[in-house]
Short mmCIF file of C-alpha atoms and ligand atoms in Angstrom, two decimals:
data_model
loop_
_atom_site.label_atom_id
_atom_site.label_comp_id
_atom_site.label_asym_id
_atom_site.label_seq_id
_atom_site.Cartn_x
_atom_site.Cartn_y
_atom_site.Cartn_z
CA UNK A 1 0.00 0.00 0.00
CA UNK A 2 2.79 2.29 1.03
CA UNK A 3 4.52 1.43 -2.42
CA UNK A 4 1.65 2.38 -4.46
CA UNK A 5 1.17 5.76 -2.62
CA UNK A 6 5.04 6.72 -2.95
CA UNK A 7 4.69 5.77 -6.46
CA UNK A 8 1.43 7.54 -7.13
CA UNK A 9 2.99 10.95 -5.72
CA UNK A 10 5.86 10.64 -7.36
CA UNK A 11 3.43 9.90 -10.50
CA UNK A 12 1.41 13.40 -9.63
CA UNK A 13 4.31 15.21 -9.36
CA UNK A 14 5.63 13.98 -12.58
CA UNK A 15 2.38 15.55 -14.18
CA UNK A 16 2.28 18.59 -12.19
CA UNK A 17 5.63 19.20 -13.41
CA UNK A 18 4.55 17.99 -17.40
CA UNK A 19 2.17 20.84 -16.79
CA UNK A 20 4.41 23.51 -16.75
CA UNK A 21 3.68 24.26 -12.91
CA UNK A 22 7.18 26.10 -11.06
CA UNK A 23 8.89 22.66 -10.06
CA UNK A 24 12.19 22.10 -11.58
CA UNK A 25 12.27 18.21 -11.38
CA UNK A 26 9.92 15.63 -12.45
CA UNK A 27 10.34 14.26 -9.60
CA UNK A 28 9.51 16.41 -6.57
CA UNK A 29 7.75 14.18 -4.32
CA UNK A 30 6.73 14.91 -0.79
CA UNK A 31 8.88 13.49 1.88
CA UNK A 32 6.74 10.38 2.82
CA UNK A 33 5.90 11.87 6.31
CA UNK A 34 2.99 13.83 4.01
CA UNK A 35 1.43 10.96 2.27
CA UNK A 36 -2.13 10.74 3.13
CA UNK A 37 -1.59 7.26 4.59
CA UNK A 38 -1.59 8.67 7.81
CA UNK A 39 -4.82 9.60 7.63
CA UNK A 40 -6.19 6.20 6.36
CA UNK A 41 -4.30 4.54 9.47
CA UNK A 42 -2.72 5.65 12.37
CA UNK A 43 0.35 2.86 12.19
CA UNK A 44 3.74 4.66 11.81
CA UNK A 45 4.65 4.66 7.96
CA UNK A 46 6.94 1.53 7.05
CA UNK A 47 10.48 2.89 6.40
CA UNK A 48 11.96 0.91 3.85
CA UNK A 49 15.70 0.07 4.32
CA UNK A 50 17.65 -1.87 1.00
CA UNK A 51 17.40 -5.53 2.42
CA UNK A 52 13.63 -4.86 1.08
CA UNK A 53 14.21 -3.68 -2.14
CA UNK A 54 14.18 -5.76 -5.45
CA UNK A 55 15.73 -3.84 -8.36
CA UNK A 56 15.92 -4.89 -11.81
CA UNK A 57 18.82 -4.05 -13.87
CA UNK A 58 18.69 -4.97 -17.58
CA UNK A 59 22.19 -4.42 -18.87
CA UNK A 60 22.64 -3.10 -22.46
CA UNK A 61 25.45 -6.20 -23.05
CA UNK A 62 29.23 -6.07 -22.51
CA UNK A 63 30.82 -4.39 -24.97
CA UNK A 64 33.70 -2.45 -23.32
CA UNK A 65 35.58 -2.61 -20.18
CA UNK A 66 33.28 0.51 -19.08
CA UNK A 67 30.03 -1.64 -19.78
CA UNK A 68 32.13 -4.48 -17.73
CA UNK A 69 32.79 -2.19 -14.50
CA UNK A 70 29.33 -0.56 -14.68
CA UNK A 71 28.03 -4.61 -14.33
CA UNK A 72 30.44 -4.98 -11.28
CA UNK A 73 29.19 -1.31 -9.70
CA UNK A 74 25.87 -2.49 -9.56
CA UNK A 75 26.22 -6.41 -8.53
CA UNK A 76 29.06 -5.06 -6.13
CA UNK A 77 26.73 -2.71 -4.45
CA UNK A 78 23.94 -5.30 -4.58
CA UNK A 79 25.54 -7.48 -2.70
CA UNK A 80 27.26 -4.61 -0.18
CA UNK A 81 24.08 -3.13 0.90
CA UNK A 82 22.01 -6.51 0.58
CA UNK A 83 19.23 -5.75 -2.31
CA UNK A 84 18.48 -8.35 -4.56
CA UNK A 85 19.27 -7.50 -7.90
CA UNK A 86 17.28 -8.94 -10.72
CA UNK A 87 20.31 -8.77 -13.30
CA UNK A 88 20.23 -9.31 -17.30
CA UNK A 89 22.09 -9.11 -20.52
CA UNK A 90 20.80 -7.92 -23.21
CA UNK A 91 23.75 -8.64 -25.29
CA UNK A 92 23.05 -4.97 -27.16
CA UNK A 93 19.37 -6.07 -28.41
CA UNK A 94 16.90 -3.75 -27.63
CA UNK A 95 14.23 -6.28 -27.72
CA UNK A 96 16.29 -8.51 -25.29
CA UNK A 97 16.07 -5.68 -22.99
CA UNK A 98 12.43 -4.86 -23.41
CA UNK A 99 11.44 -8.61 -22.54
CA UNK A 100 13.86 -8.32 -19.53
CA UNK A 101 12.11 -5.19 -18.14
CA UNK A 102 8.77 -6.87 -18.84
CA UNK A 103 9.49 -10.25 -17.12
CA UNK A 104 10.33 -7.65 -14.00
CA UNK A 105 7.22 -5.69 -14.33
CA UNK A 106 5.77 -9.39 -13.98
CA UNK A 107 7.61 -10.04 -10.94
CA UNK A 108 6.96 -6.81 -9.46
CA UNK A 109 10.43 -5.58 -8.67
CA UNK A 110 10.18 -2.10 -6.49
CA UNK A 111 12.29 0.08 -9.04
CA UNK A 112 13.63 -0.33 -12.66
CA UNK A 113 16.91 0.87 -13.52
CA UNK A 114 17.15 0.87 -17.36
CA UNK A 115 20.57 1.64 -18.96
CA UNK A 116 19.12 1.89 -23.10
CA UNK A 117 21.30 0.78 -25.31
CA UNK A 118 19.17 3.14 -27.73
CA UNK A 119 17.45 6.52 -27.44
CA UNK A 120 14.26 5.63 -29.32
CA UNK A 121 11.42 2.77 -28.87
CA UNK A 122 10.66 3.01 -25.44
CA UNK A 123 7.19 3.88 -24.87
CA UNK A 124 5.32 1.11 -24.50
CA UNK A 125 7.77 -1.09 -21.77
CA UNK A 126 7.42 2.50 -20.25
CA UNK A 127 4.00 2.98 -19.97
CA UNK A 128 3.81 -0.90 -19.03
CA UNK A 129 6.01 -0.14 -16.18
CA UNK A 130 4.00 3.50 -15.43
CA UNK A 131 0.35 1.28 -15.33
CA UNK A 132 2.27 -1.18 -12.53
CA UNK A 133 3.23 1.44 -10.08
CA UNK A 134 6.75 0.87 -10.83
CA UNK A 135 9.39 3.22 -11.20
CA UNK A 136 12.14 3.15 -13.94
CA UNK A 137 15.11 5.22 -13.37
CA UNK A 138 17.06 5.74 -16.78
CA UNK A 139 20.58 5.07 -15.95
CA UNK A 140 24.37 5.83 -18.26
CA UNK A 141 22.20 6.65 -21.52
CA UNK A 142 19.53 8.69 -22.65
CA UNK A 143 16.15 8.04 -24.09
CA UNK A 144 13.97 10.27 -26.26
CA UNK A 145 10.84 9.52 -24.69
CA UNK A 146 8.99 12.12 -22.62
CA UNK A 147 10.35 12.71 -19.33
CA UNK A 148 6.86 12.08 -17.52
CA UNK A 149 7.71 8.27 -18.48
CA UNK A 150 10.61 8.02 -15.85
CA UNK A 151 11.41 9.08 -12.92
CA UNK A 152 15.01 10.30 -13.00
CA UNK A 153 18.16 10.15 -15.21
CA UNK A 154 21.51 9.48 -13.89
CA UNK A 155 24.20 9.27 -15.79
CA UNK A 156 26.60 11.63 -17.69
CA UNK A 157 26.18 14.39 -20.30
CA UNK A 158 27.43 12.61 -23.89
CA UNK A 159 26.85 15.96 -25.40
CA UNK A 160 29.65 17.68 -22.88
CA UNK A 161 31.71 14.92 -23.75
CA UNK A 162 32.04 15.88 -27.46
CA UNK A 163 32.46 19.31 -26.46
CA UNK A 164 35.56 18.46 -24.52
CA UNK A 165 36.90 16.10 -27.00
CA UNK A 166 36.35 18.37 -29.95
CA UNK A 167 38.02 20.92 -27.37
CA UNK A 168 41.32 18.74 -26.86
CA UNK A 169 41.30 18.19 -30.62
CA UNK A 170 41.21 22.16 -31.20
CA UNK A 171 44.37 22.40 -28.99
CA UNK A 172 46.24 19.35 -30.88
CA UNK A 173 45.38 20.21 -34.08
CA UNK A 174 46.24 24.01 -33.80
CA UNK A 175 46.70 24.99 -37.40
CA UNK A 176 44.10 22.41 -38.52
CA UNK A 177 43.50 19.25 -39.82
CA UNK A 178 41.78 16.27 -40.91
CA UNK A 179 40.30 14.37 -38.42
CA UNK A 180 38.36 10.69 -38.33
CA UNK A 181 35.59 9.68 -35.91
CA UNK A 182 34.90 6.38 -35.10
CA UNK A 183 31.62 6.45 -33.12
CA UNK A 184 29.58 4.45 -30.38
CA UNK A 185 26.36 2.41 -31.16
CA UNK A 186 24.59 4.41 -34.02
CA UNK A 187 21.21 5.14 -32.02
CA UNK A 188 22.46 5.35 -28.59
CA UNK A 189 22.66 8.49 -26.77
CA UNK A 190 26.17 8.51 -26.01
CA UNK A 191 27.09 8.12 -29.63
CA UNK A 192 25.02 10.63 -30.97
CA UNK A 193 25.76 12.90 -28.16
CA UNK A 194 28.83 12.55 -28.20
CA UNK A 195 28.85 13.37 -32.27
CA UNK A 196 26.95 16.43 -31.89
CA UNK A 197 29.42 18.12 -29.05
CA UNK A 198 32.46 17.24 -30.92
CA UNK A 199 31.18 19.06 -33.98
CA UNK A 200 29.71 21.86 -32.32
CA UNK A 201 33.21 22.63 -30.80
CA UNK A 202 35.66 21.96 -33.67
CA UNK A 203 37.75 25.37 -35.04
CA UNK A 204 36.53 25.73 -38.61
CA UNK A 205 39.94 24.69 -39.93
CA UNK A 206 39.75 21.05 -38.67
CA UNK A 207 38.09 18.73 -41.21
CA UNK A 208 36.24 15.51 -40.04
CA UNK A 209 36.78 13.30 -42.94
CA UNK A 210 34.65 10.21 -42.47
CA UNK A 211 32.80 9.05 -39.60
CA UNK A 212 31.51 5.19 -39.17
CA UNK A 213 30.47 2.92 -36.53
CA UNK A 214 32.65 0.55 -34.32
CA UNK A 215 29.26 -0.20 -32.19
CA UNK A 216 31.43 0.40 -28.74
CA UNK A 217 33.25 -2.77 -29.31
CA UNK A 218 37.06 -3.19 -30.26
CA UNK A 219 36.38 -6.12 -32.49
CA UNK A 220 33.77 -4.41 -34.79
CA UNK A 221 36.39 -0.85 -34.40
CA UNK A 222 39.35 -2.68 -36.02
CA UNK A 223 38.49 -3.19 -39.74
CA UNK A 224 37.02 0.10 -39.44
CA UNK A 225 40.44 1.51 -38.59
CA UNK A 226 42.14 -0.39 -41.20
CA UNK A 227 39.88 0.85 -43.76
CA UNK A 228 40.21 4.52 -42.56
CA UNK A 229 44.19 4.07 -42.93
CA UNK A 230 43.95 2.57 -46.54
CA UNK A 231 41.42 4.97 -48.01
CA UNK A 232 43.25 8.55 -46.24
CA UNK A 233 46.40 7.16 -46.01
CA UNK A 234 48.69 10.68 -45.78
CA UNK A 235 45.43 12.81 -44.80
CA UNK A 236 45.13 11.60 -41.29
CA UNK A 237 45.82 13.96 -38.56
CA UNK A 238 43.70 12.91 -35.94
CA UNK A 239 41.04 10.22 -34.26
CA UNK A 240 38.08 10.87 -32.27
CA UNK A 241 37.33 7.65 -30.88
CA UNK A 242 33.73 7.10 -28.69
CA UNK A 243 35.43 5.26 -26.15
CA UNK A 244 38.84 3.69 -25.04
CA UNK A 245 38.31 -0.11 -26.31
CA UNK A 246 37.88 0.89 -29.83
CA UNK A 247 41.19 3.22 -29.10
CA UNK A 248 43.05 0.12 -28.28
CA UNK A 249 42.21 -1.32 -31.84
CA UNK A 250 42.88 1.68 -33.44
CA UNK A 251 46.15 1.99 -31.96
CA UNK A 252 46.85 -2.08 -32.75
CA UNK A 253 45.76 -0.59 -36.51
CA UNK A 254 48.50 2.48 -36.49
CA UNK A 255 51.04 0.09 -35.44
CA UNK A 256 50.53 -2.68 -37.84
CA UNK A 257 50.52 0.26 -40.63
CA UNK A 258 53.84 1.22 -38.86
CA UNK A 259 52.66 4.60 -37.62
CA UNK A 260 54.64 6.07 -34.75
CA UNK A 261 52.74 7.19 -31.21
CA UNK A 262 51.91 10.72 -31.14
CA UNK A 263 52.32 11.49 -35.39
CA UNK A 264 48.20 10.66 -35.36
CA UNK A 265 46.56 12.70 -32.24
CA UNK A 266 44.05 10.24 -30.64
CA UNK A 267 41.42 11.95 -28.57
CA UNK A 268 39.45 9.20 -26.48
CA UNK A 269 36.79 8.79 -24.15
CA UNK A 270 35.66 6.76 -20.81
CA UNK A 271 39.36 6.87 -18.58
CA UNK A 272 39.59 2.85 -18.57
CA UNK A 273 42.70 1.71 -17.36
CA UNK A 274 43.51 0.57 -21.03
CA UNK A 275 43.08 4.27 -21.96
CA UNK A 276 45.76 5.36 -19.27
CA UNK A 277 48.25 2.80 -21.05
CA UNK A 278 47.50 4.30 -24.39
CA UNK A 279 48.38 7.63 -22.40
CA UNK A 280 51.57 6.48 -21.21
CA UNK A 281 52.61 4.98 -24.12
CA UNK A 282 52.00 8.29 -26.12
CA UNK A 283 49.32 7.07 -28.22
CA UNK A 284 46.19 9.06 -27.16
CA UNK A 285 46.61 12.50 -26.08
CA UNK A 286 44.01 13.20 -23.87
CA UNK A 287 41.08 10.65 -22.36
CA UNK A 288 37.87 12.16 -21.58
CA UNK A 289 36.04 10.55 -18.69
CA UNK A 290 32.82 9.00 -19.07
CA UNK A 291 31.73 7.66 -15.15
CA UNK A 292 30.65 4.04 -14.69
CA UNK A 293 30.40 3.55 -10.97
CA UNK A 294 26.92 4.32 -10.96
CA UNK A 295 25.07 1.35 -8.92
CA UNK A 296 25.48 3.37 -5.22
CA UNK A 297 23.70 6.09 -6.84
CA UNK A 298 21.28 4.19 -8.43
CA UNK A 299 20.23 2.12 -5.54
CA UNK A 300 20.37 5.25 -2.76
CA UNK A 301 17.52 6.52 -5.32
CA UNK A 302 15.75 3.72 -5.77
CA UNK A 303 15.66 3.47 -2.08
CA UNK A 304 14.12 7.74 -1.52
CA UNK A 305 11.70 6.07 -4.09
CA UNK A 306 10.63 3.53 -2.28
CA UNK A 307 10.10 5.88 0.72
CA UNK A 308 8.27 8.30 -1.37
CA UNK A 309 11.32 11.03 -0.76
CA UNK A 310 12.04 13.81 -3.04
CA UNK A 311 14.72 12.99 -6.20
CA UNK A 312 16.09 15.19 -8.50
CA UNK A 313 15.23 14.66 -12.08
CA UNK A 314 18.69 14.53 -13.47
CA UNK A 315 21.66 13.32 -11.64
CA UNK A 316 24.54 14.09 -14.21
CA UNK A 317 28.13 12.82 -13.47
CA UNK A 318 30.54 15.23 -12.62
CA UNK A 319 32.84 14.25 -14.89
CA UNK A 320 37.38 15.90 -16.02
CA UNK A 321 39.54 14.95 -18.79
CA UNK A 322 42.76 13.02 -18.21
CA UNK A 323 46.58 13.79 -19.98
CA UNK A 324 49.23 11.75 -20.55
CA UNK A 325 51.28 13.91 -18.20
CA UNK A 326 50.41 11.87 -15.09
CA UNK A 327 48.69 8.98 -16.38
CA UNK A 328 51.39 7.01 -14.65
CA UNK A 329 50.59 8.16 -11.33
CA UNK A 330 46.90 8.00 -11.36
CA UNK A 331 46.96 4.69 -13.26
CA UNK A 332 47.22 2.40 -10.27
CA UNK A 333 44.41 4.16 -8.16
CA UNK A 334 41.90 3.59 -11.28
CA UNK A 335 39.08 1.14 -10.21
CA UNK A 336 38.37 0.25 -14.07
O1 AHR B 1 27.20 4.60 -22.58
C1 AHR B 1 28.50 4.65 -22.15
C2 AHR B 1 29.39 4.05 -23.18
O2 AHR B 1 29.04 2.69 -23.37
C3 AHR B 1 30.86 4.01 -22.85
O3 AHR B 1 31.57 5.14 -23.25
C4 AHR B 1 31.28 2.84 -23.64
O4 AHR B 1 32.58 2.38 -23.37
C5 AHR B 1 30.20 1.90 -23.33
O5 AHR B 1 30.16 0.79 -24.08
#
């Protein structure tokens, strides 16, 4: 009963704010202390602590060593704090996640935490999850569907990303260049975000040549690399690569081509630990981070939710940009 209140005024605040009222989040609930239980019984409101909670998780897949240490945030903290995580792998099909999230609605977890591995085609497993009373916090990734159909985002800002990478790319390239991207899933909100900072921020006088797919995943980024080399062999100033595993290839591509570290400028993204070798060995000159210790967050929220608390509507990662100058130092306190 106490669950279906929190949820339903976390639901009317979620309209209230859809309606243009003064509240800045979506998700301004009142502290559970005002829920009108109290005035259908006089028993003291059940505080929920995290040995009660069930949250589903349906991971995207594991692509990267970033999709790899987001898995072990989440099961880490799971198992820390005691909540039983319903976990999944999608193994990057949307549908696979969809079925996940609707085998959860059937169980009746407490909370949702949906990392998309796509921005669009939502709605429905949405809605589905609105008509059970259960809240779905979007988590890493963006969707495109109206904000009224989750409770919170938490994750970090792909578009800010770009903007720093297009920024480190302005300072390597300083009389201009050509440039290559090689992006993240085509769909997903880090990709496309990601895209869109990087060429909102590049001086006029850097060119990106091509830009295609390596889905996230080293194995898909190589041949695209290899291509790339062949067909602009000479042009090739620079890389702008979505994330660090599809660095690494790139970088197992310049050698095999016998490029030297440091004659192509590699601009990179997540801060794995592979990244910080690629640092220290000269090959990418700067590493911007992309966060993926996200499961205390996650379940500290899911856990206000539960207890009909107030949560902000977007949680964004604070997130820096790492150099080669002291990769060598910070490498060994990295956690992935
Ligand atoms: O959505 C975050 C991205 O997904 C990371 O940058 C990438 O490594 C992962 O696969």
């Amino acid at each position: 009963m106490l669950k279906k209140l929190a949820f339903l005024i976390v639901l009317a605040s979620l309209l209230l704010a859809a309606c243009g009222t003064a509240a800045p989040a979506a998700t301004q609930a009142p502290a559970a202390t005002d829920a009108p239980a109290a005035a259908a019984t006089d028993a003291p409101a059940k505080v929920y602590t995290y040995a009660d909670m069930t949250l589903c998780y349906p991971q995207l897949g594991a692509e990267s060593d970033w999709r790899t240490a987001n898995t072990a945030s989440f099961k880490e903290t799971a198992e820390q704090l005691g909540v039983n995580l319903v976990f999944s792998d999608a193994q990057q099909k949307q549908e696979n996640q969809i079925s996940a999230m609707r085998t959860c609605i059937q169980q009746g977890v407490d909370v949702i935490a949906l990392p998309p591995v796509v921005e669009d085609g939502w709605d429905a497993v949405l809605q589905e999850a609105q008509d059970a009373e259960i809240p779905v916090i979007i988590v890493d990734r963006s969707v495109s569907a109206d904000k009224s159909m989750y409770v919170s985002h938490i994750g970090s800002d792909m578009v800010l990303e770009g903007r720093k990478a297009g920024e480190e790319m302005n300072k390597l390239l300083p009389n201009g260049g050509n440039v290559l991207e090689i992006s993240g899933t085509t769909g997903s909100g880090a990709a496309t975000g990601r895209a869109q900072g990087f060429r909102e921020t590049l001086n006029a006088n850097i060119t990106i040549l091509d830009s295609q797919t390596g889905n996230f995943n080293p194995t898909e980024a190589k041949p695209v690399a290899e291509a790339f080399l062949k067909k602009y062999a000479g042009e090739i100033d620079g890389f702008f690569i979505h994330n660090d595993g599809m660095a690494e290839a790139v970088v197992e591509a310049l050698k095999a081509a016998g490029v030297k570290p440091g004659e192509i400028k590699i601009v990179s993204v997540d801060g794995t630990r592979g990244g910080f070798q690629m640092m220290i060995d000269g090959w990418v000159q700067a590493d911007v981070e992309c966060n993926p210790l996200l499961g205390p967050q996650v379940m500290e929220m899911a856990l206000k939710l539960m207890n009909g608390e107030k949560i902000d509507a977007e949680v964004l990662t604070n997130e820096t940009v790492y150099y080669p100058d002291n990769a060598a130092e910070l490498l060994p306190t990295r956690k992935y």
